[in-house]
Amino acid sequence: MLLKIALEKRITPTRRLQVDLKLERGDFVAIYGKSGIGKTTLLRMIAGLSQADSGMLSVGQKTWFDSKKNINLPPQNRKVGFVFQDYALFPNMTVAENLQFANNNPALIQKLLQQTNLAPLKNKKPNHLSGGQQQRVALARALMVESSILLLDEPLSALDYGLRREMQHLIADLHVQYQRTTLMVSHDVPEIINLANKLLVIDDNKVALYRNPKLYFEEQELLDEVLEEGVVLEINENELLLRIGEKRRKLPYLKGDLKNINVGDTLTVKRWVLPSDMYKIEPK
Protein backbone atom coordinates (compact mmCIF):
# COMPACT_ATOMS: atom_id res chain seq x y z
CA MET A 1 0.00 0.00 0.00
CA LEU A 2 1.60 3.27 -1.09
CA LEU A 3 -0.71 6.04 0.10
CA LYS A 4 -2.82 5.96 3.25
CA ILE A 5 -5.12 8.91 3.93
CA ALA A 6 -7.27 9.40 7.03
CA LEU A 7 -7.80 13.16 7.21
CA GLU A 8 -10.49 15.46 8.52
CA LYS A 9 -10.90 19.19 7.96
CA ARG A 10 -13.71 21.68 8.44
CA ILE A 11 -14.74 23.08 5.04
CA THR A 12 -17.62 25.31 6.17
CA PRO A 13 -19.10 26.11 9.58
CA THR A 14 -21.60 23.27 9.06
CA ARG A 15 -19.56 20.73 7.07
CA ARG A 16 -16.43 18.68 7.60
CA LEU A 17 -14.45 16.80 4.97
CA GLN A 18 -13.55 13.29 6.12
CA VAL A 19 -11.46 11.11 3.80
CA ASP A 20 -10.29 7.60 4.62
CA LEU A 21 -8.72 5.59 1.80
CA LYS A 22 -5.73 3.50 0.77
CA LEU A 23 -4.19 3.60 -2.69
CA GLU A 24 -1.72 1.37 -4.50
CA ARG A 25 1.31 2.44 -6.49
CA GLY A 26 0.22 3.38 -10.00
CA ASP A 27 -3.43 4.06 -9.16
CA PHE A 28 -5.05 6.89 -11.13
CA VAL A 29 -7.86 8.28 -8.98
CA ALA A 30 -10.30 10.90 -10.25
CA ILE A 31 -11.90 13.10 -7.57
CA TYR A 32 -15.47 14.06 -8.43
CA GLY A 33 -18.05 16.26 -6.73
CA LYS A 34 -19.71 19.65 -6.89
CA SER A 35 -17.77 22.91 -6.57
CA GLY A 36 -16.72 23.85 -3.04
CA ILE A 37 -17.14 20.31 -1.72
CA GLY A 38 -13.44 19.92 -0.80
CA LYS A 39 -11.77 18.31 -3.82
CA THR A 40 -8.94 20.82 -4.13
CA THR A 41 -8.64 21.00 -0.34
CA LEU A 42 -7.84 17.27 -0.31
CA LEU A 43 -5.02 17.76 -2.84
CA ARG A 44 -3.64 20.67 -0.85
CA MET A 45 -3.68 18.63 2.38
CA ILE A 46 -1.70 15.86 0.68
CA ALA A 47 0.82 18.38 -0.65
CA GLY A 48 1.13 20.13 2.72
CA LEU A 49 -0.26 23.42 1.40
CA SER A 50 -3.25 23.14 3.75
CA GLN A 51 -3.25 21.49 7.15
CA ALA A 52 -5.87 18.96 8.20
CA ASP A 53 -7.58 19.46 11.55
CA SER A 54 -6.89 15.86 12.52
CA GLY A 55 -5.86 12.46 11.19
CA MET A 56 -2.82 10.96 9.50
CA LEU A 57 -1.21 10.68 6.08
CA SER A 58 1.56 8.28 5.11
CA VAL A 59 3.40 7.48 1.88
CA GLY A 60 5.10 4.10 1.90
CA GLN A 61 6.75 3.73 5.27
CA LYS A 62 7.03 7.47 5.89
CA THR A 63 4.48 9.51 7.85
CA TRP A 64 3.83 12.94 6.38
CA PHE A 65 1.12 14.03 8.80
CA ASP A 66 -0.07 12.73 12.16
CA SER A 67 -2.05 15.08 14.38
CA LYS A 68 -1.64 12.86 17.45
CA LYS A 69 2.14 12.64 17.12
CA ASN A 70 2.46 16.29 16.06
CA ILE A 71 4.03 15.35 12.71
CA ASN A 72 3.48 17.73 9.77
CA LEU A 73 6.15 17.68 7.07
CA PRO A 74 6.43 20.98 5.17
CA PRO A 75 5.64 20.95 1.42
CA GLN A 76 9.30 21.03 0.39
CA ASN A 77 9.93 17.79 2.29
CA ARG A 78 6.95 16.00 0.71
CA LYS A 79 8.22 16.44 -2.86
CA VAL A 80 4.83 16.11 -4.53
CA GLY A 81 4.29 16.83 -8.22
CA PHE A 82 1.37 19.28 -8.45
CA VAL A 83 -0.31 20.69 -11.56
CA PHE A 84 -2.43 23.66 -10.51
CA GLN A 85 -5.56 24.73 -12.36
CA ASP A 86 -3.88 27.97 -13.50
CA TYR A 87 -0.56 26.12 -14.17
CA ALA A 88 1.38 28.49 -11.80
CA LEU A 89 4.41 28.74 -14.10
CA PHE A 90 7.17 31.19 -13.28
CA PRO A 91 6.73 33.99 -15.85
CA ASN A 92 10.35 35.16 -15.64
CA MET A 93 11.73 31.69 -16.43
CA THR A 94 11.97 29.82 -19.72
CA VAL A 95 10.39 26.41 -20.22
CA ALA A 96 13.67 24.67 -19.41
CA GLU A 97 14.24 26.87 -16.35
CA ASN A 98 10.75 26.08 -15.03
CA LEU A 99 11.64 22.39 -15.19
CA GLN A 100 15.10 22.96 -13.72
CA PHE A 101 13.60 24.83 -10.76
CA ALA A 102 11.71 21.67 -9.80
CA ASN A 103 14.75 19.41 -10.11
CA ASN A 104 18.19 20.13 -11.52
CA ASN A 105 18.45 16.87 -13.42
CA PRO A 106 19.59 17.65 -16.99
CA ALA A 107 18.93 14.14 -18.30
CA LEU A 108 15.36 14.10 -16.99
CA ILE A 109 14.76 17.63 -18.31
CA GLN A 110 15.78 16.59 -21.81
CA LYS A 111 13.70 13.41 -21.62
CA LEU A 112 10.54 15.24 -20.56
CA LEU A 113 11.05 18.02 -23.10
CA GLN A 114 11.11 15.36 -25.80
CA GLN A 115 8.15 13.39 -24.40
CA THR A 116 5.95 16.49 -24.19
CA ASN A 117 7.12 17.95 -27.54
CA LEU A 118 8.49 21.01 -25.76
CA ALA A 119 12.11 20.76 -26.90
CA PRO A 120 11.71 23.42 -29.65
CA LEU A 121 10.16 25.76 -27.07
CA LYS A 122 12.63 25.22 -24.22
CA ASN A 123 14.02 28.79 -24.38
CA LYS A 124 10.63 30.52 -24.53
CA LYS A 125 8.87 32.09 -21.54
CA PRO A 126 5.26 31.25 -20.60
CA ASN A 127 3.75 34.44 -22.07
CA HIS A 128 4.93 33.28 -25.52
CA LEU A 129 3.20 29.89 -25.22
CA SER A 130 -0.34 28.79 -25.99
CA GLY A 131 -2.61 27.41 -23.28
CA GLY A 132 -1.93 23.84 -24.36
CA GLN A 133 1.82 24.43 -24.36
CA GLN A 134 1.70 25.97 -20.89
CA GLN A 135 -0.27 22.97 -19.69
CA ARG A 136 2.42 20.63 -21.03
CA VAL A 137 5.09 22.66 -19.22
CA ALA A 138 3.14 22.41 -15.97
CA LEU A 139 2.78 18.65 -16.40
CA ALA A 140 6.44 18.17 -17.26
CA ARG A 141 7.49 20.29 -14.27
CA ALA A 142 5.30 18.18 -11.97
CA LEU A 143 6.95 15.02 -13.31
CA MET A 144 10.39 16.57 -12.69
CA VAL A 145 9.63 16.16 -8.99
CA GLU A 146 10.82 12.58 -8.56
CA SER A 147 7.97 11.66 -6.25
CA SER A 148 5.62 8.70 -6.18
CA ILE A 149 2.63 11.11 -5.94
CA LEU A 150 1.21 13.31 -8.71
CA LEU A 151 -1.65 15.74 -8.03
CA LEU A 152 -3.68 17.31 -10.86
CA ASP A 153 -6.22 20.05 -10.07
CA GLU A 154 -8.55 20.26 -13.09
CA PRO A 155 -5.50 20.50 -15.35
CA LEU A 156 -7.46 20.52 -18.64
CA SER A 157 -10.38 22.76 -17.73
CA ALA A 158 -9.09 25.79 -19.67
CA LEU A 159 -8.47 23.89 -22.93
CA ASP A 160 -10.78 23.44 -25.89
CA TYR A 161 -12.10 20.01 -26.90
CA GLY A 162 -9.30 19.15 -29.31
CA LEU A 163 -6.53 20.10 -26.92
CA ARG A 164 -8.25 18.32 -24.03
CA ARG A 165 -8.28 15.07 -26.01
CA GLU A 166 -4.64 15.51 -26.98
CA MET A 167 -3.61 16.20 -23.38
CA GLN A 168 -5.65 13.27 -22.06
CA HIS A 169 -3.68 11.02 -24.38
CA LEU A 170 -0.39 12.53 -23.18
CA ILE A 171 -1.31 12.21 -19.50
CA ALA A 172 -2.31 8.57 -20.03
CA ASP A 173 0.98 7.80 -21.81
CA LEU A 174 3.09 9.48 -19.13
CA HIS A 175 1.14 7.74 -16.38
CA VAL A 176 1.97 4.36 -17.90
CA GLN A 177 5.65 5.29 -18.19
CA TYR A 178 6.17 6.85 -14.75
CA GLN A 179 3.58 4.90 -12.71
CA ARG A 180 2.96 7.73 -10.23
CA THR A 181 0.00 7.36 -7.91
CA THR A 182 -2.13 10.13 -9.39
CA LEU A 183 -5.09 12.02 -7.94
CA MET A 184 -6.90 14.29 -10.39
CA VAL A 185 -9.79 16.65 -9.72
CA SER A 186 -12.20 16.71 -12.66
CA HIS A 187 -15.84 17.51 -13.47
CA ASP A 188 -15.55 16.00 -16.95
CA VAL A 189 -17.17 12.54 -16.93
CA PRO A 190 -15.74 11.26 -20.26
CA GLU A 191 -12.31 12.53 -19.20
CA ILE A 192 -12.55 10.56 -15.95
CA ILE A 193 -13.57 7.42 -17.86
CA ASN A 194 -10.63 7.80 -20.24
CA LEU A 195 -7.98 8.28 -17.55
CA ALA A 196 -8.92 6.94 -14.12
CA ASN A 197 -9.02 3.39 -12.78
CA LYS A 198 -10.66 4.53 -9.52
CA LEU A 199 -13.14 7.26 -8.61
CA LEU A 200 -13.37 9.17 -5.33
CA VAL A 201 -16.80 10.79 -5.03
CA ILE A 202 -17.21 13.57 -2.46
CA ASP A 203 -20.72 14.73 -1.65
CA ASP A 204 -22.55 16.28 1.29
CA ASN A 205 -23.22 12.98 3.00
CA LYS A 206 -20.20 10.78 2.40
CA VAL A 207 -16.87 10.22 0.68
CA ALA A 208 -16.70 6.93 -1.23
CA LEU A 209 -14.09 5.22 -3.42
CA TYR A 210 -15.34 3.28 -6.46
CA ARG A 211 -13.19 0.83 -8.40
CA ASN A 212 -15.08 1.16 -11.68
CA PRO A 213 -15.67 4.82 -12.64
CA LYS A 214 -17.60 3.95 -15.81
CA LEU A 215 -20.00 1.67 -13.92
CA TYR A 216 -20.60 4.36 -11.27
CA PHE A 217 -21.59 6.99 -13.84
CA GLU A 218 -23.80 4.54 -15.72
CA GLU A 219 -25.61 3.56 -12.51
CA GLN A 220 -26.11 7.24 -11.70
CA GLU A 221 -27.47 7.74 -15.25
CA LEU A 222 -24.76 10.31 -15.88
CA LEU A 223 -23.17 8.59 -18.87
CA ASP A 224 -24.20 7.02 -22.15
CA GLU A 225 -22.03 5.14 -24.62
CA VAL A 226 -22.30 6.01 -28.31
CA LEU A 227 -20.87 3.95 -31.18
CA GLU A 228 -20.21 5.72 -34.48
CA GLU A 229 -18.63 4.65 -37.75
CA GLY A 230 -15.96 6.82 -39.31
CA VAL A 231 -13.95 6.67 -42.54
CA VAL A 232 -10.20 7.30 -42.24
CA LEU A 233 -9.25 10.38 -44.27
CA GLU A 234 -5.71 10.96 -43.01
CA ILE A 235 -3.22 9.16 -40.78
CA ASN A 236 -0.77 11.47 -39.02
CA GLU A 237 1.91 10.69 -36.46
CA ASN A 238 -0.29 11.18 -33.40
CA GLU A 239 -3.85 11.39 -34.71
CA LEU A 240 -6.39 10.14 -37.19
CA LEU A 241 -8.68 12.34 -39.25
CA LEU A 242 -12.06 10.63 -39.60
CA ARG A 243 -15.23 11.52 -41.45
CA ILE A 244 -18.15 10.68 -39.16
CA GLY A 245 -21.40 11.48 -40.91
CA GLU A 246 -21.02 14.97 -42.32
CA LYS A 247 -18.34 15.99 -39.83
CA ARG A 248 -14.60 15.61 -39.70
CA ARG A 249 -13.09 14.70 -36.36
CA LYS A 250 -9.48 14.37 -35.21
CA LEU A 251 -8.78 11.59 -32.73
CA PRO A 252 -5.55 10.88 -30.81
CA TYR A 253 -3.83 7.80 -32.19
CA LEU A 254 -0.85 5.62 -31.34
CA LYS A 255 0.45 3.13 -33.91
CA GLY A 256 0.85 0.54 -31.18
CA ASP A 257 -2.83 0.78 -30.27
CA LEU A 258 -4.29 0.14 -33.73
CA LYS A 259 -2.35 -1.71 -36.40
CA ASN A 260 -2.79 -2.07 -40.15
CA ILE A 261 -5.02 1.00 -40.56
CA ASN A 262 -5.16 2.55 -44.02
CA VAL A 263 -6.79 5.61 -45.52
CA GLY A 264 -10.31 4.66 -46.60
CA ASP A 265 -10.84 2.09 -43.85
CA THR A 266 -14.05 2.26 -41.82
CA LEU A 267 -13.59 2.21 -38.04
CA THR A 268 -16.04 1.95 -35.19
CA VAL A 269 -15.48 4.76 -32.69
CA LYS A 270 -16.74 4.56 -29.12
CA ARG A 271 -17.32 7.73 -27.15
CA TRP A 272 -18.95 8.55 -23.85
CA VAL A 273 -21.35 11.46 -23.56
CA LEU A 274 -23.61 12.98 -20.97
CA PRO A 275 -27.24 12.06 -21.67
CA SER A 276 -28.10 15.75 -22.04
CA ASP A 277 -25.62 15.99 -24.94
CA MET A 278 -27.64 13.49 -26.98
CA TYR A 279 -30.95 15.29 -27.14
CA LYS A 280 -32.11 18.66 -28.39
CA ILE A 281 -35.68 19.87 -28.11
CA GLU A 282 -36.88 21.66 -31.24
CA PRO A 283 -40.07 23.81 -31.27
CA LYS A 284 -42.84 22.67 -33.60
Tab-separated table of C-alpha atoms in Angstrom:
chain	number	residue	atom	x	y	z
A	1	MET	CA	0.000	0.000	0.000
A	2	LEU	CA	1.598	3.269	-1.093
A	3	LEU	CA	-0.706	6.038	0.103
A	4	LYS	CA	-2.821	5.958	3.253
A	5	ILE	CA	-5.117	8.907	3.932
A	6	ALA	CA	-7.268	9.398	7.026
A	7	LEU	CA	-7.804	13.155	7.205
A	8	GLU	CA	-10.488	15.464	8.520
A	9	LYS	CA	-10.901	19.194	7.962
A	10	ARG	CA	-13.714	21.684	8.441
A	11	ILE	CA	-14.741	23.082	5.036
A	12	THR	CA	-17.615	25.309	6.170
A	13	PRO	CA	-19.102	26.106	9.585
A	14	THR	CA	-21.596	23.271	9.059
A	15	ARG	CA	-19.560	20.725	7.070
A	16	ARG	CA	-16.432	18.683	7.598
A	17	LEU	CA	-14.450	16.798	4.969
A	18	GLN	CA	-13.547	13.293	6.122
A	19	VAL	CA	-11.459	11.115	3.804
A	20	ASP	CA	-10.292	7.595	4.620
A	21	LEU	CA	-8.724	5.588	1.802
A	22	LYS	CA	-5.732	3.498	0.770
A	23	LEU	CA	-4.192	3.597	-2.694
A	24	GLU	CA	-1.722	1.372	-4.503
A	25	ARG	CA	1.308	2.440	-6.493
A	26	GLY	CA	0.224	3.380	-10.003
A	27	ASP	CA	-3.428	4.061	-9.158
A	28	PHE	CA	-5.054	6.886	-11.132
A	29	VAL	CA	-7.857	8.285	-8.982
A	30	ALA	CA	-10.302	10.898	-10.254
A	31	ILE	CA	-11.897	13.100	-7.572
A	32	TYR	CA	-15.468	14.060	-8.429
A	33	GLY	CA	-18.049	16.262	-6.727
A	34	LYS	CA	-19.712	19.649	-6.890
A	35	SER	CA	-17.768	22.914	-6.569
A	36	GLY	CA	-16.721	23.845	-3.037
A	37	ILE	CA	-17.136	20.305	-1.716
A	38	GLY	CA	-13.438	19.917	-0.797
A	39	LYS	CA	-11.768	18.306	-3.819
A	40	THR	CA	-8.937	20.824	-4.134
A	41	THR	CA	-8.643	20.997	-0.345
A	42	LEU	CA	-7.841	17.272	-0.315
A	43	LEU	CA	-5.017	17.757	-2.841
A	44	ARG	CA	-3.643	20.668	-0.846
A	45	MET	CA	-3.683	18.634	2.385
A	46	ILE	CA	-1.703	15.860	0.677
A	47	ALA	CA	0.818	18.382	-0.653
A	48	GLY	CA	1.126	20.129	2.716
A	49	LEU	CA	-0.262	23.422	1.403
A	50	SER	CA	-3.253	23.142	3.747
A	51	GLN	CA	-3.255	21.489	7.151
A	52	ALA	CA	-5.866	18.956	8.201
A	53	ASP	CA	-7.577	19.461	11.553
A	54	SER	CA	-6.888	15.858	12.523
A	55	GLY	CA	-5.855	12.462	11.191
A	56	MET	CA	-2.823	10.956	9.497
A	57	LEU	CA	-1.213	10.676	6.077
A	58	SER	CA	1.562	8.283	5.110
A	59	VAL	CA	3.404	7.480	1.884
A	60	GLY	CA	5.097	4.104	1.898
A	61	GLN	CA	6.749	3.731	5.274
A	62	LYS	CA	7.030	7.469	5.893
A	63	THR	CA	4.481	9.506	7.852
A	64	TRP	CA	3.832	12.940	6.381
A	65	PHE	CA	1.124	14.033	8.805
A	66	ASP	CA	-0.070	12.729	12.163
A	67	SER	CA	-2.049	15.081	14.382
A	68	LYS	CA	-1.642	12.860	17.454
A	69	LYS	CA	2.143	12.640	17.118
A	70	ASN	CA	2.465	16.295	16.065
A	71	ILE	CA	4.029	15.354	12.710
A	72	ASN	CA	3.485	17.726	9.772
A	73	LEU	CA	6.145	17.675	7.070
A	74	PRO	CA	6.434	20.977	5.169
A	75	PRO	CA	5.638	20.946	1.419
A	76	GLN	CA	9.305	21.032	0.390
A	77	ASN	CA	9.925	17.790	2.287
A	78	ARG	CA	6.954	16.001	0.714
A	79	LYS	CA	8.220	16.437	-2.862
A	80	VAL	CA	4.832	16.110	-4.533
A	81	GLY	CA	4.287	16.827	-8.224
A	82	PHE	CA	1.375	19.281	-8.449
A	83	VAL	CA	-0.311	20.690	-11.564
A	84	PHE	CA	-2.431	23.660	-10.506
A	85	GLN	CA	-5.562	24.734	-12.357
A	86	ASP	CA	-3.877	27.966	-13.499
A	87	TYR	CA	-0.558	26.115	-14.166
A	88	ALA	CA	1.382	28.485	-11.804
A	89	LEU	CA	4.406	28.736	-14.102
A	90	PHE	CA	7.175	31.186	-13.275
A	91	PRO	CA	6.726	33.989	-15.851
A	92	ASN	CA	10.346	35.156	-15.642
A	93	MET	CA	11.729	31.691	-16.431
A	94	THR	CA	11.975	29.819	-19.721
A	95	VAL	CA	10.387	26.410	-20.219
A	96	ALA	CA	13.671	24.665	-19.409
A	97	GLU	CA	14.238	26.870	-16.353
A	98	ASN	CA	10.751	26.079	-15.029
A	99	LEU	CA	11.636	22.390	-15.188
A	100	GLN	CA	15.103	22.955	-13.722
A	101	PHE	CA	13.600	24.826	-10.764
A	102	ALA	CA	11.705	21.666	-9.796
A	103	ASN	CA	14.747	19.410	-10.109
A	104	ASN	CA	18.193	20.133	-11.516
A	105	ASN	CA	18.448	16.870	-13.417
A	106	PRO	CA	19.593	17.650	-16.992
A	107	ALA	CA	18.935	14.136	-18.302
A	108	LEU	CA	15.356	14.102	-16.994
A	109	ILE	CA	14.762	17.635	-18.308
A	110	GLN	CA	15.781	16.592	-21.815
A	111	LYS	CA	13.703	13.413	-21.617
A	112	LEU	CA	10.537	15.240	-20.559
A	113	LEU	CA	11.049	18.025	-23.098
A	114	GLN	CA	11.110	15.360	-25.797
A	115	GLN	CA	8.153	13.389	-24.398
A	116	THR	CA	5.951	16.488	-24.189
A	117	ASN	CA	7.118	17.947	-27.544
A	118	LEU	CA	8.488	21.015	-25.763
A	119	ALA	CA	12.114	20.755	-26.899
A	120	PRO	CA	11.715	23.422	-29.654
A	121	LEU	CA	10.163	25.761	-27.067
A	122	LYS	CA	12.631	25.220	-24.220
A	123	ASN	CA	14.016	28.787	-24.382
A	124	LYS	CA	10.626	30.522	-24.527
A	125	LYS	CA	8.874	32.089	-21.539
A	126	PRO	CA	5.264	31.251	-20.603
A	127	ASN	CA	3.752	34.438	-22.073
A	128	HIS	CA	4.932	33.277	-25.517
A	129	LEU	CA	3.198	29.894	-25.217
A	130	SER	CA	-0.343	28.789	-25.990
A	131	GLY	CA	-2.610	27.411	-23.278
A	132	GLY	CA	-1.930	23.844	-24.362
A	133	GLN	CA	1.822	24.434	-24.358
A	134	GLN	CA	1.699	25.973	-20.889
A	135	GLN	CA	-0.273	22.968	-19.694
A	136	ARG	CA	2.422	20.629	-21.034
A	137	VAL	CA	5.092	22.655	-19.221
A	138	ALA	CA	3.138	22.407	-15.969
A	139	LEU	CA	2.775	18.646	-16.400
A	140	ALA	CA	6.440	18.169	-17.260
A	141	ARG	CA	7.486	20.287	-14.266
A	142	ALA	CA	5.296	18.177	-11.968
A	143	LEU	CA	6.953	15.019	-13.311
A	144	MET	CA	10.386	16.567	-12.688
A	145	VAL	CA	9.627	16.159	-8.986
A	146	GLU	CA	10.818	12.579	-8.558
A	147	SER	CA	7.971	11.655	-6.253
A	148	SER	CA	5.616	8.704	-6.176
A	149	ILE	CA	2.631	11.107	-5.939
A	150	LEU	CA	1.210	13.314	-8.715
A	151	LEU	CA	-1.651	15.743	-8.029
A	152	LEU	CA	-3.682	17.309	-10.859
A	153	ASP	CA	-6.219	20.045	-10.072
A	154	GLU	CA	-8.553	20.259	-13.094
A	155	PRO	CA	-5.496	20.502	-15.348
A	156	LEU	CA	-7.459	20.518	-18.635
A	157	SER	CA	-10.381	22.763	-17.729
A	158	ALA	CA	-9.088	25.789	-19.674
A	159	LEU	CA	-8.471	23.887	-22.930
A	160	ASP	CA	-10.779	23.436	-25.891
A	161	TYR	CA	-12.102	20.011	-26.904
A	162	GLY	CA	-9.300	19.146	-29.314
A	163	LEU	CA	-6.525	20.103	-26.915
A	164	ARG	CA	-8.253	18.317	-24.033
A	165	ARG	CA	-8.284	15.068	-26.005
A	166	GLU	CA	-4.643	15.512	-26.978
A	167	MET	CA	-3.611	16.198	-23.377
A	168	GLN	CA	-5.649	13.272	-22.057
A	169	HIS	CA	-3.679	11.025	-24.377
A	170	LEU	CA	-0.390	12.530	-23.182
A	171	ILE	CA	-1.314	12.208	-19.502
A	172	ALA	CA	-2.313	8.572	-20.031
A	173	ASP	CA	0.976	7.795	-21.812
A	174	LEU	CA	3.086	9.476	-19.130
A	175	HIS	CA	1.136	7.742	-16.382
A	176	VAL	CA	1.965	4.355	-17.904
A	177	GLN	CA	5.652	5.293	-18.188
A	178	TYR	CA	6.175	6.852	-14.749
A	179	GLN	CA	3.584	4.904	-12.705
A	180	ARG	CA	2.955	7.730	-10.235
A	181	THR	CA	0.000	7.356	-7.914
A	182	THR	CA	-2.127	10.130	-9.389
A	183	LEU	CA	-5.087	12.017	-7.942
A	184	MET	CA	-6.903	14.292	-10.388
A	185	VAL	CA	-9.792	16.651	-9.718
A	186	SER	CA	-12.200	16.706	-12.664
A	187	HIS	CA	-15.837	17.514	-13.465
A	188	ASP	CA	-15.554	15.996	-16.953
A	189	VAL	CA	-17.168	12.536	-16.927
A	190	PRO	CA	-15.737	11.260	-20.261
A	191	GLU	CA	-12.310	12.527	-19.201
A	192	ILE	CA	-12.552	10.560	-15.953
A	193	ILE	CA	-13.574	7.424	-17.862
A	194	ASN	CA	-10.633	7.804	-20.236
A	195	LEU	CA	-7.984	8.282	-17.547
A	196	ALA	CA	-8.915	6.936	-14.120
A	197	ASN	CA	-9.016	3.387	-12.779
A	198	LYS	CA	-10.656	4.531	-9.522
A	199	LEU	CA	-13.136	7.261	-8.612
A	200	LEU	CA	-13.366	9.174	-5.330
A	201	VAL	CA	-16.796	10.792	-5.025
A	202	ILE	CA	-17.207	13.568	-2.464
A	203	ASP	CA	-20.716	14.729	-1.653
A	204	ASP	CA	-22.547	16.284	1.293
A	205	ASN	CA	-23.219	12.976	3.003
A	206	LYS	CA	-20.198	10.777	2.400
A	207	VAL	CA	-16.869	10.224	0.677
A	208	ALA	CA	-16.696	6.931	-1.234
A	209	LEU	CA	-14.088	5.218	-3.422
A	210	TYR	CA	-15.340	3.284	-6.464
A	211	ARG	CA	-13.185	0.831	-8.398
A	212	ASN	CA	-15.084	1.162	-11.683
A	213	PRO	CA	-15.674	4.823	-12.641
A	214	LYS	CA	-17.603	3.955	-15.809
A	215	LEU	CA	-20.004	1.671	-13.924
A	216	TYR	CA	-20.604	4.356	-11.267
A	217	PHE	CA	-21.594	6.990	-13.836
A	218	GLU	CA	-23.801	4.537	-15.719
A	219	GLU	CA	-25.609	3.560	-12.510
A	220	GLN	CA	-26.113	7.238	-11.703
A	221	GLU	CA	-27.475	7.745	-15.245
A	222	LEU	CA	-24.762	10.312	-15.884
A	223	LEU	CA	-23.165	8.594	-18.867
A	224	ASP	CA	-24.204	7.020	-22.147
A	225	GLU	CA	-22.034	5.139	-24.619
A	226	VAL	CA	-22.305	6.006	-28.309
A	227	LEU	CA	-20.870	3.949	-31.183
A	228	GLU	CA	-20.210	5.718	-34.478
A	229	GLU	CA	-18.628	4.646	-37.747
A	230	GLY	CA	-15.958	6.822	-39.315
A	231	VAL	CA	-13.955	6.673	-42.537
A	232	VAL	CA	-10.203	7.297	-42.239
A	233	LEU	CA	-9.253	10.378	-44.274
A	234	GLU	CA	-5.708	10.960	-43.009
A	235	ILE	CA	-3.217	9.161	-40.779
A	236	ASN	CA	-0.767	11.470	-39.016
A	237	GLU	CA	1.912	10.692	-36.463
A	238	ASN	CA	-0.292	11.181	-33.400
A	239	GLU	CA	-3.851	11.395	-34.715
A	240	LEU	CA	-6.388	10.137	-37.192
A	241	LEU	CA	-8.678	12.342	-39.247
A	242	LEU	CA	-12.057	10.633	-39.603
A	243	ARG	CA	-15.230	11.518	-41.452
A	244	ILE	CA	-18.151	10.680	-39.159
A	245	GLY	CA	-21.399	11.478	-40.910
A	246	GLU	CA	-21.017	14.969	-42.317
A	247	LYS	CA	-18.338	15.991	-39.825
A	248	ARG	CA	-14.597	15.608	-39.705
A	249	ARG	CA	-13.088	14.696	-36.362
A	250	LYS	CA	-9.476	14.366	-35.211
A	251	LEU	CA	-8.785	11.587	-32.734
A	252	PRO	CA	-5.554	10.876	-30.813
A	253	TYR	CA	-3.832	7.801	-32.191
A	254	LEU	CA	-0.847	5.616	-31.339
A	255	LYS	CA	0.448	3.130	-33.910
A	256	GLY	CA	0.847	0.538	-31.177
A	257	ASP	CA	-2.830	0.780	-30.270
A	258	LEU	CA	-4.289	0.139	-33.732
A	259	LYS	CA	-2.352	-1.707	-36.403
A	260	ASN	CA	-2.791	-2.072	-40.153
A	261	ILE	CA	-5.016	0.998	-40.560
A	262	ASN	CA	-5.155	2.552	-44.023
A	263	VAL	CA	-6.792	5.614	-45.521
A	264	GLY	CA	-10.308	4.660	-46.604
A	265	ASP	CA	-10.841	2.090	-43.846
A	266	THR	CA	-14.045	2.260	-41.823
A	267	LEU	CA	-13.586	2.209	-38.045
A	268	THR	CA	-16.037	1.951	-35.188
A	269	VAL	CA	-15.481	4.757	-32.691
A	270	LYS	CA	-16.742	4.563	-29.117
A	271	ARG	CA	-17.319	7.735	-27.151
A	272	TRP	CA	-18.955	8.547	-23.853
A	273	VAL	CA	-21.348	11.460	-23.565
A	274	LEU	CA	-23.607	12.980	-20.970
A	275	PRO	CA	-27.241	12.063	-21.675
A	276	SER	CA	-28.104	15.750	-22.039
A	277	ASP	CA	-25.625	15.993	-24.936
A	278	MET	CA	-27.636	13.492	-26.981
A	279	TYR	CA	-30.951	15.292	-27.140
A	280	LYS	CA	-32.110	18.657	-28.386
A	281	ILE	CA	-35.685	19.866	-28.112
A	282	GLU	CA	-36.884	21.661	-31.241
A	283	PRO	CA	-40.066	23.811	-31.266
A	284	LYS	CA	-42.841	22.672	-33.604
